[in-house]
Amino acid sequence: MATKDPTAVERANLLNMAKLSIKGLIESALSFGRTLDSDYPPLQQFFVVMEHCLKHGLKVRKSFLSYNKTIWGPLELVEKLYPEAEEIGASVRDLPGLKTPLGRARAWLRLALMQKKMADYLRCLIIQRDLLSEFYEYHALMMEEEGAVIVGLLVGLNVIDANLCVKGEDLDSQVGVIDFSMYLKNEEDIGNKERNVQIAAILDQKNYVEELNRQLNSTVSSLHSRVDSLEKSNTKLIEELAIAKNNIIKLQEENHQLRSENKLILMKTQQHLEVTKVDVETELQTYKHSRQGLDEMYNEARRQLRDESQLRQDVENELAVQVSMKHEIELAMKLLEKDIHEKQDTLIGLRQQLEEVKAINIEMYQKLQGSEDGLKEKNEIIARLEEKTSKITAAMRQLEQRLQQAEKAQMEIEDEDKKYLQEYQSKFDSLQKQISQKEKQLAQLETDLKIEKEWRQTLREDLQKEKDTVSHLRNETQQIITLKKEFLNLQDENQRLKKIYHKQEQALQELGNKLSESKLKIEYMKEANKALQGLVWLKDKEATHCKLCEKEFSLSKRKHHCRNCGEIFCNACSDNELPLPSSPKPVRVCDSCHALLIQRCSSNLP
């Protein structure tokens, strides 16, 4: 027989122990069903096994006082290779109560497990074998393939949630001894564990179904609340629509009133203009007739009168300019009417498309009030113009009176002409002032037009915004429809899960009843086992169907052994009880054995 390398045997043993500890820790943690703490025995044994694996083949470092052989050196090297491990190293160094390097290494392992990065950190170490050669021998576990296998097994520990308190533990003085009794299993323990696993699986299913029901109930309640809020918002929007419609009707009535007022103002201005034209024509005719009767001696006066007529023509030109200004004002009024028509069209479009918005209608109402103020200002301007025309007519009448005085007093014409010229110059200055005022009014009208153009642009922007809001509301309604469909689907799923839950509750009740019956029958089974030692007792794992009815076993259809033949049957095929020779008490027997035993008893009878 060739002798094996003792270091290889040590590596294999440590690898097998690591496999057993990791597998046992994962299985026990999953069955435990909650976070692990530092008092959990399989977790303690895992740390002991990892400590032995890291210590295998570790080089001894000599110092002045003693020999030093710890695993803190290679673990401290992880900080240089893996930057995320700096936090663990810093926290381990800051822990109070840790005096030895071994205690720091144990704390490091616990923190790495809580972070679920132990496999990543150790993989960085195994890759850098040149650096590990400073701490380990060439035959060490961390330098061979067994170390890579253990690192691969450590990835499975990411499933476990651990909550370990490192501050209060005495990690320096702990003794790392492997407890092999945890990994040695008997047949009875295996059977009990299988039963416990089955019961735990059933309980897990029940808990899972209960959690699903809770989550579904919470989602249903949230959907109900969301639907209620949406209904409230819809009612509010409907109320706002009614208010907006009423406001639009009021605005239309006000627009009709403004149109009628504008028409009346235009009629009045036209009448005043016609009257002024007639007066000017009559005055001119009388002036011409009076001029024909003058003598040649007053040629200079005629010349002056011609100059005055020229001035009158200038005044008439000014009047024509004023008339043209009035025409322009009329055109501006017509443009305003067109704008009002366009605004009415926009209002109709707003009714059809944007009836759900209240704030914008209020802004339009305010802007219409501003336009009313502008119309009032324009009416005031027209009144001022009428006053100015009346002043001009009064000045013309004064001129006629002065002409009559000139016919009566021909000698004093020159002096009167001089006075008249002076008065006319003063009036001319006043007219120039009035013209400058009118130019200012024109500038104000132009600014009003610019303001109205800007207002139109703002209205267009508001229309676009309202269109966007309408599309957004449509998308929300589509989302509400989809949510309703999802809610109906969730209700169907809830009903289906409730049915499954009721079925599983019935199965659990039957299991509880049968377990209580099985406890009572354990004693009978022990006595029957004594009689059936010579028989072949079929195992539960081997039987999947009933031997008589050939139906498949399930949670509701349980397995039962016949105490006579040892085969496995369902409850319906083995609900008979008879006393056997081995046990005086009645024991469960299958239907075939029951018939055979009854036949034997009847044949034995005389």
Coordinates of C-alpha atoms in Angstrom, one line a residue:
M1 CA 0.0 0.0 0.0
A2 CA 1.4 3.4 -1.0
T3 CA 1.4 5.9 1.8
K4 CA -0.6 9.2 1.1
D5 CA 0.8 12.6 1.7
P6 CA -0.4 13.7 5.2
T7 CA -0.8 17.3 4.1
A8 CA -3.1 16.2 1.2
V9 CA -5.2 14.2 3.7
E10 CA -5.4 17.2 6.0
R11 CA -6.6 19.4 3.1
A12 CA -9.2 16.8 2.0
N13 CA -10.5 16.5 5.6
L14 CA -10.8 20.3 6.0
L15 CA -12.5 20.5 2.6
N16 CA -15.1 17.9 3.6
M17 CA -15.6 19.6 7.0
A18 CA -16.1 22.9 5.2
K19 CA -18.7 21.3 2.9
L20 CA -20.6 19.8 5.8
S21 CA -20.6 23.0 7.9
I22 CA -21.6 25.3 5.0
K23 CA -24.4 22.8 3.8
G24 CA -25.7 22.3 7.4
L25 CA -25.6 26.1 8.1
I26 CA -27.6 26.9 4.9
E27 CA -30.2 24.2 5.5
S28 CA -30.7 25.0 9.2
A29 CA -30.8 28.8 8.4
L30 CA -33.5 28.3 5.8
S31 CA -35.6 26.1 8.1
F32 CA -35.0 28.5 10.9
G33 CA -36.7 31.2 8.9
R34 CA -35.2 34.4 10.4
T35 CA -31.9 36.2 10.9
L36 CA -29.1 34.3 12.7
D37 CA -27.4 35.6 15.8
S38 CA -24.0 34.8 17.4
D39 CA -25.5 32.1 19.7
Y40 CA -26.6 29.8 16.8
P41 CA -24.5 26.6 17.1
P42 CA -24.1 25.8 13.4
L43 CA -22.9 29.4 12.8
Q44 CA -20.3 29.0 15.6
Q45 CA -19.0 25.7 14.1
F46 CA -18.8 27.4 10.7
F47 CA -16.4 30.1 12.1
V48 CA -14.3 27.4 13.8
V49 CA -14.0 25.4 10.6
M50 CA -13.0 28.6 8.6
E51 CA -10.4 29.4 11.2
H52 CA -8.9 25.9 10.9
C53 CA -8.9 26.2 7.1
L54 CA -7.1 29.6 7.2
K55 CA -4.6 28.4 9.7
H56 CA -3.6 25.3 7.6
G57 CA 0.0 25.7 6.3
L58 CA 0.5 29.1 7.9
K59 CA 4.1 30.1 8.3
V60 CA 5.5 30.8 11.8
R61 CA 7.0 34.3 12.2
K62 CA 9.7 34.6 14.9
S63 CA 9.8 37.7 17.1
F64 CA 12.0 38.6 20.1
L65 CA 9.7 37.2 22.7
S66 CA 7.8 34.3 21.1
Y67 CA 6.6 32.7 17.9
N68 CA 3.7 34.3 16.1
K69 CA 1.2 32.3 14.0
T70 CA -2.0 34.2 13.2
I71 CA -4.3 34.6 10.3
W72 CA -4.7 38.4 10.7
G73 CA -1.8 39.0 8.4
P74 CA -3.3 37.6 5.2
L75 CA -6.8 39.0 6.1
E76 CA -5.2 42.5 6.6
L77 CA -3.8 42.1 3.1
V78 CA -7.3 42.2 1.6
E79 CA -7.6 45.9 2.2
K80 CA -4.9 46.6 -0.4
L81 CA -6.4 44.2 -3.0
Y82 CA -10.1 45.1 -2.5
P83 CA -10.8 48.8 -1.6
E84 CA -14.3 48.1 -0.3
A85 CA -12.7 46.0 2.5
E86 CA -11.1 49.1 4.1
E87 CA -14.3 49.8 6.1
I88 CA -14.1 46.3 7.7
G89 CA -10.4 46.7 8.6
A90 CA -11.0 50.2 10.1
S91 CA -14.0 49.0 12.1
V92 CA -12.1 46.0 13.4
R93 CA -9.2 48.1 14.6
D94 CA -11.6 50.5 16.3
L95 CA -13.4 47.8 18.2
P96 CA -12.7 48.0 22.0
G97 CA -11.6 44.9 23.8
L98 CA -9.7 43.2 21.0
K99 CA -6.1 42.8 22.1
T100 CA -4.8 39.9 20.0
P101 CA -4.5 39.5 16.2
L102 CA -6.5 36.3 16.3
G103 CA -9.5 38.2 17.9
R104 CA -9.3 40.8 15.1
A105 CA -9.3 38.0 12.5
R106 CA -12.4 36.4 14.1
A107 CA -14.2 39.8 14.2
W108 CA -13.2 40.3 10.5
L109 CA -14.8 37.0 9.5
R110 CA -18.0 37.9 11.3
L111 CA -18.3 41.3 9.7
A112 CA -17.5 39.9 6.2
L113 CA -20.4 37.3 6.7
M114 CA -22.8 40.1 7.7
Q115 CA -21.8 42.1 4.6
K116 CA -22.2 38.9 2.4
K117 CA -18.8 39.5 0.8
M118 CA -16.7 36.8 2.4
A119 CA -16.4 34.9 -0.9
D120 CA -15.3 38.0 -2.8
Y121 CA -12.7 39.0 -0.3
L122 CA -11.1 35.5 -0.1
R123 CA -11.2 35.2 -3.9
C124 CA -8.9 38.2 -4.1
L125 CA -6.5 36.5 -1.8
I126 CA -6.4 33.2 -3.7
I127 CA -5.8 35.0 -7.0
Q128 CA -2.7 36.7 -5.6
R129 CA -0.6 33.6 -4.7
D130 CA 2.7 35.5 -4.9
L131 CA 1.6 37.7 -1.9
L132 CA 0.1 34.7 -0.1
S133 CA 3.4 32.8 -0.3
E134 CA 4.8 35.3 2.3
F135 CA 2.2 33.9 4.9
Y136 CA 1.6 30.3 3.8
E137 CA 3.6 27.2 2.9
Y138 CA 3.5 25.8 -0.6
H139 CA 1.3 22.9 0.6
A140 CA -1.2 25.0 2.5
L141 CA -4.9 24.8 1.7
M142 CA -5.2 28.4 0.6
M143 CA -2.4 27.8 -1.9
E144 CA -4.0 24.7 -3.5
E145 CA -7.2 23.9 -5.4
E146 CA -9.1 23.1 -2.2
G147 CA -9.0 26.8 -1.2
A148 CA -10.7 27.8 -4.5
V149 CA -13.4 25.1 -3.9
I150 CA -14.1 26.5 -0.4
V151 CA -14.4 30.0 -1.8
G152 CA -16.9 28.8 -4.4
L153 CA -18.9 27.1 -1.6
L154 CA -18.9 30.4 0.4
V155 CA -21.0 32.1 -2.3
G156 CA -24.0 30.1 -1.1
L157 CA -23.8 31.9 2.2
N158 CA -25.2 35.1 0.6
V159 CA -28.6 33.6 1.1
I160 CA -28.3 33.9 4.9
D161 CA -29.0 37.0 6.9
A162 CA -26.9 37.3 10.1
N163 CA -27.0 39.9 12.8
L164 CA -23.9 39.4 15.0
C165 CA -22.9 41.6 17.9
V166 CA -19.1 41.7 17.8
K167 CA -18.5 44.3 20.5
G168 CA -19.7 42.3 23.5
E169 CA -18.0 39.0 22.6
D170 CA -14.7 37.8 24.0
L171 CA -13.1 36.8 20.7
D172 CA -9.5 36.7 22.1
S173 CA -9.9 33.8 24.5
Q174 CA -12.3 31.5 22.5
V175 CA -11.2 28.0 21.9
G176 CA -11.8 26.7 18.3
V177 CA -12.8 23.1 18.6
I178 CA -14.8 21.3 15.9
D179 CA -17.9 19.5 17.2
F180 CA -18.3 16.4 15.0
S181 CA -21.4 15.3 16.8
M182 CA -23.4 17.9 14.8
Y183 CA -22.5 16.2 11.5
L184 CA -23.1 12.5 12.6
K185 CA -26.7 11.5 12.0
N186 CA -28.7 8.4 13.1
E187 CA -31.6 6.8 11.2
E188 CA -34.1 7.9 13.8
D189 CA -32.8 11.5 13.5
I190 CA -33.1 11.3 9.8
G191 CA -36.8 10.1 10.0
N192 CA -37.7 12.8 12.5
K193 CA -35.9 15.4 10.4
E194 CA -37.8 14.4 7.3
R195 CA -41.1 14.6 9.2
N196 CA -40.1 18.0 10.6
V197 CA -39.1 19.2 7.1
Q198 CA -42.5 18.1 5.8
I199 CA -44.4 19.9 8.6
A200 CA -42.1 23.0 8.2
A201 CA -42.8 23.0 4.4
I202 CA -46.6 22.9 5.1
L203 CA -46.3 25.7 7.6
D204 CA -44.2 27.7 5.2
Q205 CA -46.8 27.3 2.5
K206 CA -49.5 28.4 5.0
N207 CA -47.5 31.5 6.0
Y208 CA -46.8 32.3 2.3
V209 CA -50.5 32.1 1.5
E210 CA -51.3 34.4 4.5
E211 CA -48.7 36.9 3.4
L212 CA -50.1 36.9 -0.1
N213 CA -53.6 37.5 1.2
R214 CA -52.3 40.4 3.3
Q215 CA -50.5 41.9 0.4
L216 CA -53.5 41.5 -1.8
N217 CA -55.8 43.1 0.8
S218 CA -53.4 46.0 1.1
T219 CA -53.3 46.5 -2.7
V220 CA -57.1 46.3 -2.9
S221 CA -57.5 48.9 -0.1
S222 CA -54.9 51.2 -1.8
L223 CA -56.8 50.8 -5.1
H224 CA -60.1 51.6 -3.4
S225 CA -58.6 54.8 -1.9
R226 CA -57.2 55.8 -5.3
V227 CA -60.5 55.2 -7.0
D228 CA -62.3 57.3 -4.3
S229 CA -59.8 60.2 -4.8
L230 CA -60.2 60.1 -8.5
E231 CA -64.0 60.2 -8.2
K232 CA -63.7 63.2 -5.9
S233 CA -61.4 65.0 -8.3
N234 CA -63.9 64.2 -11.2
T235 CA -66.8 65.8 -9.2
K236 CA -64.7 68.8 -8.5
L237 CA -63.8 69.2 -12.1
I238 CA -67.5 68.9 -13.1
E239 CA -68.4 71.7 -10.6
E240 CA -65.6 73.9 -12.0
L241 CA -66.9 73.2 -15.5
A242 CA -70.4 74.4 -14.6
I243 CA -68.9 77.6 -13.0
A244 CA -66.8 78.2 -16.1
K245 CA -69.9 77.8 -18.4
N246 CA -71.7 80.4 -16.3
N247 CA -68.8 82.8 -16.5
I248 CA -68.6 82.3 -20.3
I249 CA -72.3 83.1 -20.7
K250 CA -71.8 86.3 -18.6
L251 CA -68.9 87.3 -20.8
Q252 CA -70.9 86.8 -23.9
E253 CA -73.7 89.1 -22.6
E254 CA -71.1 91.8 -21.7
N255 CA -69.6 91.5 -25.3
H256 CA -73.1 92.1 -26.8
Q257 CA -73.6 95.1 -24.6
L258 CA -70.2 96.5 -25.6
R259 CA -71.0 96.0 -29.3
S260 CA -74.3 97.9 -29.0
E261 CA -72.5 100.8 -27.1
N262 CA -69.8 101.0 -29.8
K263 CA -72.5 101.2 -32.6
L264 CA -74.3 104.0 -30.7
I265 CA -71.0 105.9 -30.3
L266 CA -70.2 105.5 -34.0
M267 CA -73.6 106.8 -35.0
K268 CA -73.3 109.9 -32.8
T269 CA -69.8 110.7 -34.1
Q270 CA -71.0 110.4 -37.7
Q271 CA -74.0 112.8 -37.0
H272 CA -71.7 115.3 -35.4
L273 CA -69.3 115.2 -38.3
E274 CA -72.1 115.8 -40.8
V275 CA -73.4 118.8 -38.8
T276 CA -70.0 120.3 -38.7
K277 CA -69.5 119.8 -42.5
V278 CA -72.8 121.6 -43.2
D279 CA -71.9 124.5 -40.9
V280 CA -68.5 125.0 -42.6
E281 CA -70.0 125.0 -46.1
T282 CA -72.7 127.6 -45.2
E283 CA -70.0 129.8 -43.5
L284 CA -67.9 129.6 -46.6
Q285 CA -70.8 130.5 -48.9
T286 CA -71.7 133.6 -46.8
Y287 CA -68.0 134.6 -46.7
K288 CA -67.8 134.4 -50.5
H289 CA -70.9 136.6 -50.9
S290 CA -69.6 139.2 -48.5
R291 CA -66.3 139.3 -50.3
Q292 CA -67.9 140.1 -53.7
G293 CA -69.4 143.4 -52.4
L294 CA -66.1 144.9 -51.3
D295 CA -64.4 147.7 -53.3
E296 CA -61.0 147.9 -54.9
M297 CA -59.9 150.2 -52.1
Y298 CA -59.7 147.4 -49.8
N299 CA -57.4 145.2 -51.9
E300 CA -54.9 144.9 -49.1
A301 CA -57.8 143.8 -46.8
R302 CA -58.7 141.3 -49.5
R303 CA -55.2 140.0 -49.6
Q304 CA -55.3 139.7 -45.9
L305 CA -58.6 138.0 -46.2
R306 CA -57.1 135.7 -48.9
D307 CA -54.4 134.9 -46.4
E308 CA -57.1 134.3 -43.9
S309 CA -58.9 132.0 -46.4
Q310 CA -55.7 130.1 -46.8
L311 CA -55.5 129.8 -43.1
R312 CA -59.1 128.6 -43.2
Q313 CA -58.1 126.1 -45.8
D314 CA -55.3 124.9 -43.5
V315 CA -57.9 124.6 -40.8
E316 CA -60.1 122.7 -43.2
N317 CA -57.1 120.5 -44.0
E318 CA -56.7 120.0 -40.3
L319 CA -60.4 119.1 -40.1
A320 CA -59.9 116.7 -42.9
V321 CA -57.0 115.2 -41.0
Q322 CA -59.2 115.0 -38.0
V323 CA -61.9 113.3 -40.1
S324 CA -59.3 110.9 -41.4
M325 CA -58.2 110.3 -37.8
K326 CA -61.8 109.5 -37.0
H327 CA -62.0 107.2 -40.0
E328 CA -58.8 105.5 -38.6
I329 CA -60.5 105.3 -35.2
E330 CA -63.5 103.7 -37.0
L331 CA -61.2 101.2 -38.7
A332 CA -59.6 100.5 -35.3
M333 CA -63.1 100.0 -33.9
K334 CA -63.8 97.6 -36.7
L335 CA -60.6 95.8 -36.0
L336 CA -61.6 95.6 -32.4
E337 CA -64.9 94.2 -33.5
K338 CA -63.1 91.6 -35.6
D339 CA -60.9 90.8 -32.6
I340 CA -64.0 90.4 -30.6
H341 CA -65.4 88.0 -33.2
E342 CA -62.2 86.1 -33.1
K343 CA -62.3 86.1 -29.4
Q344 CA -65.8 84.7 -29.5
D345 CA -64.6 82.0 -31.9
T346 CA -61.8 81.2 -29.4
L347 CA -64.3 81.2 -26.6
I348 CA -66.4 78.6 -28.6
G349 CA -63.3 76.5 -29.0
L350 CA -62.6 76.9 -25.4
R351 CA -66.1 75.7 -24.6
Q352 CA -65.6 72.6 -26.6
Q353 CA -62.1 71.7 -25.7
L354 CA -61.2 73.5 -22.4
E355 CA -64.3 73.6 -20.3
E356 CA -62.5 71.9 -17.4
V357 CA -60.2 74.8 -16.5
K358 CA -61.3 77.5 -14.1
A359 CA -58.2 79.6 -13.5
I360 CA -57.7 80.5 -17.2
N361 CA -61.3 81.7 -17.6
I362 CA -60.8 84.0 -14.6
E363 CA -57.7 85.4 -16.2
M364 CA -59.8 86.0 -19.4
Y365 CA -62.5 87.7 -17.4
Q366 CA -59.8 90.1 -15.9
K367 CA -58.4 90.7 -19.4
L368 CA -61.9 91.5 -20.7
Q369 CA -62.3 94.0 -17.8
G370 CA -59.0 95.6 -19.0
S371 CA -60.5 95.8 -22.5
E372 CA -63.6 97.5 -21.1
D373 CA -61.4 100.0 -19.4
G374 CA -59.6 100.6 -22.8
L375 CA -63.0 101.1 -24.5
K376 CA -64.0 103.6 -21.8
E377 CA -60.7 105.5 -22.4
K378 CA -61.4 105.6 -26.1
N379 CA -64.9 106.9 -25.5
E380 CA -63.4 109.6 -23.4
I381 CA -61.0 110.4 -26.3
I382 CA -64.0 110.7 -28.7
A383 CA -65.7 113.0 -26.2
R384 CA -62.6 115.2 -26.1
L385 CA -62.5 115.3 -29.9
E386 CA -66.2 116.4 -30.0
E387 CA -65.3 119.2 -27.6
K388 CA -62.5 120.3 -29.8
T389 CA -64.8 120.4 -32.9
S390 CA -67.2 122.5 -30.9
K391 CA -64.4 124.9 -30.0
I392 CA -63.4 125.1 -33.7
T393 CA -67.0 125.9 -34.7
A394 CA -67.1 128.6 -32.0
A395 CA -63.9 130.1 -33.5
M396 CA -65.5 130.1 -36.9
R397 CA -68.5 132.0 -35.6
Q398 CA -66.2 134.5 -34.1
L399 CA -64.5 135.0 -37.5
E400 CA -68.0 135.6 -39.1
Q401 CA -68.7 138.3 -36.5
R402 CA -65.4 140.0 -37.1
L403 CA -66.1 140.0 -40.9
Q404 CA -69.4 141.7 -40.3
Q405 CA -67.7 144.3 -38.1
A406 CA -65.1 144.8 -41.0
E407 CA -68.0 145.7 -43.5
K408 CA -69.5 148.2 -41.0
A409 CA -66.2 149.8 -40.1
Q410 CA -64.0 149.9 -43.1
M411 CA -61.7 152.5 -41.7
E412 CA -60.7 150.4 -38.7
I413 CA -60.1 147.2 -40.7
E414 CA -56.3 147.5 -40.5
D415 CA -56.3 147.8 -36.8
E416 CA -58.9 145.0 -36.4
D417 CA -56.9 142.9 -38.9
K418 CA -53.8 143.3 -36.8
K419 CA -55.7 142.3 -33.7
Y420 CA -57.3 139.5 -35.6
L421 CA -53.9 138.3 -36.7
Q422 CA -52.6 138.3 -33.2
E423 CA -55.7 136.4 -32.0
Y424 CA -55.4 134.0 -34.9
Q425 CA -51.7 133.3 -34.1
S426 CA -52.7 132.5 -30.5
K427 CA -55.5 130.2 -31.7
F428 CA -53.0 128.7 -34.2
D429 CA -50.7 127.9 -31.3
S430 CA -53.6 126.4 -29.4
L431 CA -54.4 124.3 -32.4
Q432 CA -50.8 123.1 -32.6
K433 CA -51.0 122.2 -29.0
Q434 CA -54.2 120.3 -29.7
I435 CA -52.5 118.5 -32.6
S436 CA -49.6 117.5 -30.4
Q437 CA -52.1 116.2 -27.8
K438 CA -53.8 114.2 -30.6
E439 CA -50.5 112.8 -31.6
K440 CA -49.9 111.7 -28.1
Q441 CA -53.4 110.1 -28.1
L442 CA -52.4 108.3 -31.3
A443 CA -49.3 107.0 -29.6
Q444 CA -51.4 105.7 -26.7
L445 CA -53.8 104.0 -29.2
E446 CA -50.7 102.3 -30.9
T447 CA -49.5 101.1 -27.5
D448 CA -53.1 99.8 -26.8
L449 CA -52.9 97.9 -30.1
K450 CA -49.5 96.4 -29.1
I451 CA -50.9 95.4 -25.8
E452 CA -53.9 93.7 -27.5
K453 CA -51.5 91.8 -29.8
E454 CA -49.5 90.6 -26.8
W455 CA -52.7 89.6 -25.2
R456 CA -53.6 87.6 -28.3
Q457 CA -50.2 85.8 -28.1
T458 CA -50.8 85.0 -24.4
L459 CA -54.3 83.7 -25.3
R460 CA -52.7 81.4 -27.9
E461 CA -50.2 80.2 -25.4
D462 CA -53.0 79.5 -22.9
L463 CA -54.9 77.6 -25.5
Q464 CA -51.8 75.4 -26.1
K465 CA -51.4 74.9 -22.4
E466 CA -55.1 73.9 -22.1
K467 CA -54.7 71.4 -24.9
D468 CA -51.8 69.9 -23.1
T469 CA -53.9 69.7 -19.9
V470 CA -56.7 68.0 -21.9
S471 CA -54.3 65.4 -23.3
H472 CA -52.9 64.9 -19.8
L473 CA -56.4 64.3 -18.4
R474 CA -57.1 61.9 -21.2
N475 CA -54.0 59.9 -20.3
E476 CA -55.1 59.9 -16.7
T477 CA -58.5 58.5 -17.7
Q478 CA -56.8 55.8 -19.7
Q479 CA -54.6 55.0 -16.6
I480 CA -57.8 54.8 -14.5
I481 CA -59.3 52.3 -16.9
T482 CA -56.2 50.2 -16.8
L483 CA -56.1 50.4 -13.0
K484 CA -59.8 49.2 -12.9
K485 CA -58.8 46.2 -15.1
E486 CA -55.9 45.4 -12.9
F487 CA -58.2 45.7 -9.8
L488 CA -60.6 43.2 -11.3
N489 CA -57.7 40.9 -12.1
L490 CA -56.5 41.2 -8.6
Q491 CA -59.9 40.4 -7.2
D492 CA -60.0 37.2 -9.3
E493 CA -56.6 36.3 -8.1
N494 CA -57.7 37.0 -4.5
Q495 CA -60.7 34.7 -4.9
R496 CA -58.5 32.0 -6.4
L497 CA -56.0 32.3 -3.6
K498 CA -58.8 32.2 -1.0
K499 CA -60.0 29.0 -2.5
I500 CA -56.5 27.5 -2.3
Y501 CA -56.1 28.8 1.2
H502 CA -59.4 27.1 2.3
K503 CA -58.3 23.9 0.7
Q504 CA -55.0 24.0 2.5
E505 CA -56.7 24.8 5.8
Q506 CA -58.9 21.8 5.4
A507 CA -55.8 19.7 4.6
L508 CA -54.1 21.1 7.7
Q509 CA -57.1 20.3 9.8
E510 CA -57.2 16.7 8.5
L511 CA -53.4 16.5 9.2
G512 CA -53.9 17.8 12.7
N513 CA -56.6 15.2 13.4
K514 CA -54.6 12.5 11.9
L515 CA -51.5 13.5 13.9
S516 CA -53.5 13.3 17.1
E517 CA -54.7 9.9 16.1
S518 CA -51.2 8.9 15.1
K519 CA -50.0 9.8 18.6
L520 CA -52.5 7.5 20.1
K521 CA -51.6 4.7 17.7
I522 CA -47.9 5.0 18.2
E523 CA -48.2 2.6 21.2
Y524 CA -50.1 0.2 19.1
M525 CA -47.5 0.5 16.3
K526 CA -44.7 -0.3 18.8
E527 CA -46.5 -3.5 19.9
A528 CA -47.3 -4.4 16.3
N529 CA -43.6 -3.8 15.3
K530 CA -42.7 -6.6 17.8
A531 CA -44.9 -9.0 15.9
L532 CA -43.8 -7.8 12.5
Q533 CA -40.1 -8.1 13.0
G534 CA -40.0 -11.0 10.6
L535 CA -42.1 -9.2 8.0
V536 CA -40.7 -6.8 5.4
W537 CA -41.8 -3.2 6.4
L538 CA -42.1 -1.1 3.3
K539 CA -40.5 2.4 3.5
D540 CA -42.6 5.6 3.0
K541 CA -40.3 6.9 0.3
E542 CA -40.7 3.8 -1.9
A543 CA -44.6 4.0 -2.0
T544 CA -46.2 6.7 -4.2
H545 CA -49.5 4.9 -4.9
C546 CA -52.0 2.8 -2.9
K547 CA -51.5 -0.9 -3.6
L548 CA -55.2 -1.7 -3.8
C549 CA -56.9 1.4 -5.4
E550 CA -53.6 2.6 -7.1
K551 CA -54.4 6.3 -6.3
E552 CA -51.5 8.7 -5.8
F553 CA -50.7 9.9 -2.2
S554 CA -51.1 13.6 -1.4
L555 CA -51.5 15.9 1.6
S556 CA -55.2 14.9 2.0
K557 CA -54.6 11.3 1.0
R558 CA -52.1 10.0 3.6
K559 CA -50.0 6.8 3.8
H560 CA -50.9 4.0 6.3
H561 CA -49.0 0.7 6.9
C562 CA -50.8 -2.6 7.2
R563 CA -49.7 -4.3 10.5
N564 CA -50.2 -7.7 8.9
C565 CA -48.4 -7.6 5.5
G566 CA -46.3 -4.4 6.0
E567 CA -47.5 -2.8 2.7
I568 CA -48.6 0.9 2.4
F569 CA -52.3 1.8 1.7
C570 CA -54.6 4.8 1.7
N571 CA -57.1 5.5 4.5
A572 CA -60.0 4.1 2.6
C573 CA -58.3 0.8 1.8
S574 CA -56.9 0.3 5.4
D575 CA -59.7 1.6 7.7
N576 CA -60.2 -1.9 9.3
E577 CA -58.9 -2.9 12.8
L578 CA -58.4 -6.5 14.0
P579 CA -56.5 -8.1 16.9
L580 CA -53.5 -10.0 15.6
P581 CA -51.7 -12.9 17.3
S582 CA -48.8 -10.5 18.1
S583 CA -51.0 -7.9 19.7
P584 CA -54.3 -8.5 21.6
K585 CA -55.4 -4.9 20.9
P586 CA -57.1 -4.1 17.5
V587 CA -54.5 -2.8 14.9
R588 CA -54.9 -1.2 11.4
V589 CA -55.2 -3.8 8.7
C590 CA -55.7 -3.5 4.9
D591 CA -58.9 -4.8 3.2
S592 CA -57.3 -7.9 1.7
C593 CA -55.7 -8.9 5.0
H594 CA -59.0 -8.2 6.8
A595 CA -60.9 -10.6 4.4
L596 CA -58.2 -13.3 4.7
L597 CA -58.2 -13.1 8.5
I598 CA -62.0 -13.3 8.7
Q599 CA -62.0 -16.3 6.4
R600 CA -59.4 -18.0 8.6
C601 CA -61.4 -17.3 11.7
S602 CA -64.6 -18.7 10.1
S603 CA -62.8 -21.8 8.9
N604 CA -61.4 -22.4 12.4
L605 CA -64.9 -22.3 13.8
P606 CA -66.8 -25.7 14.1

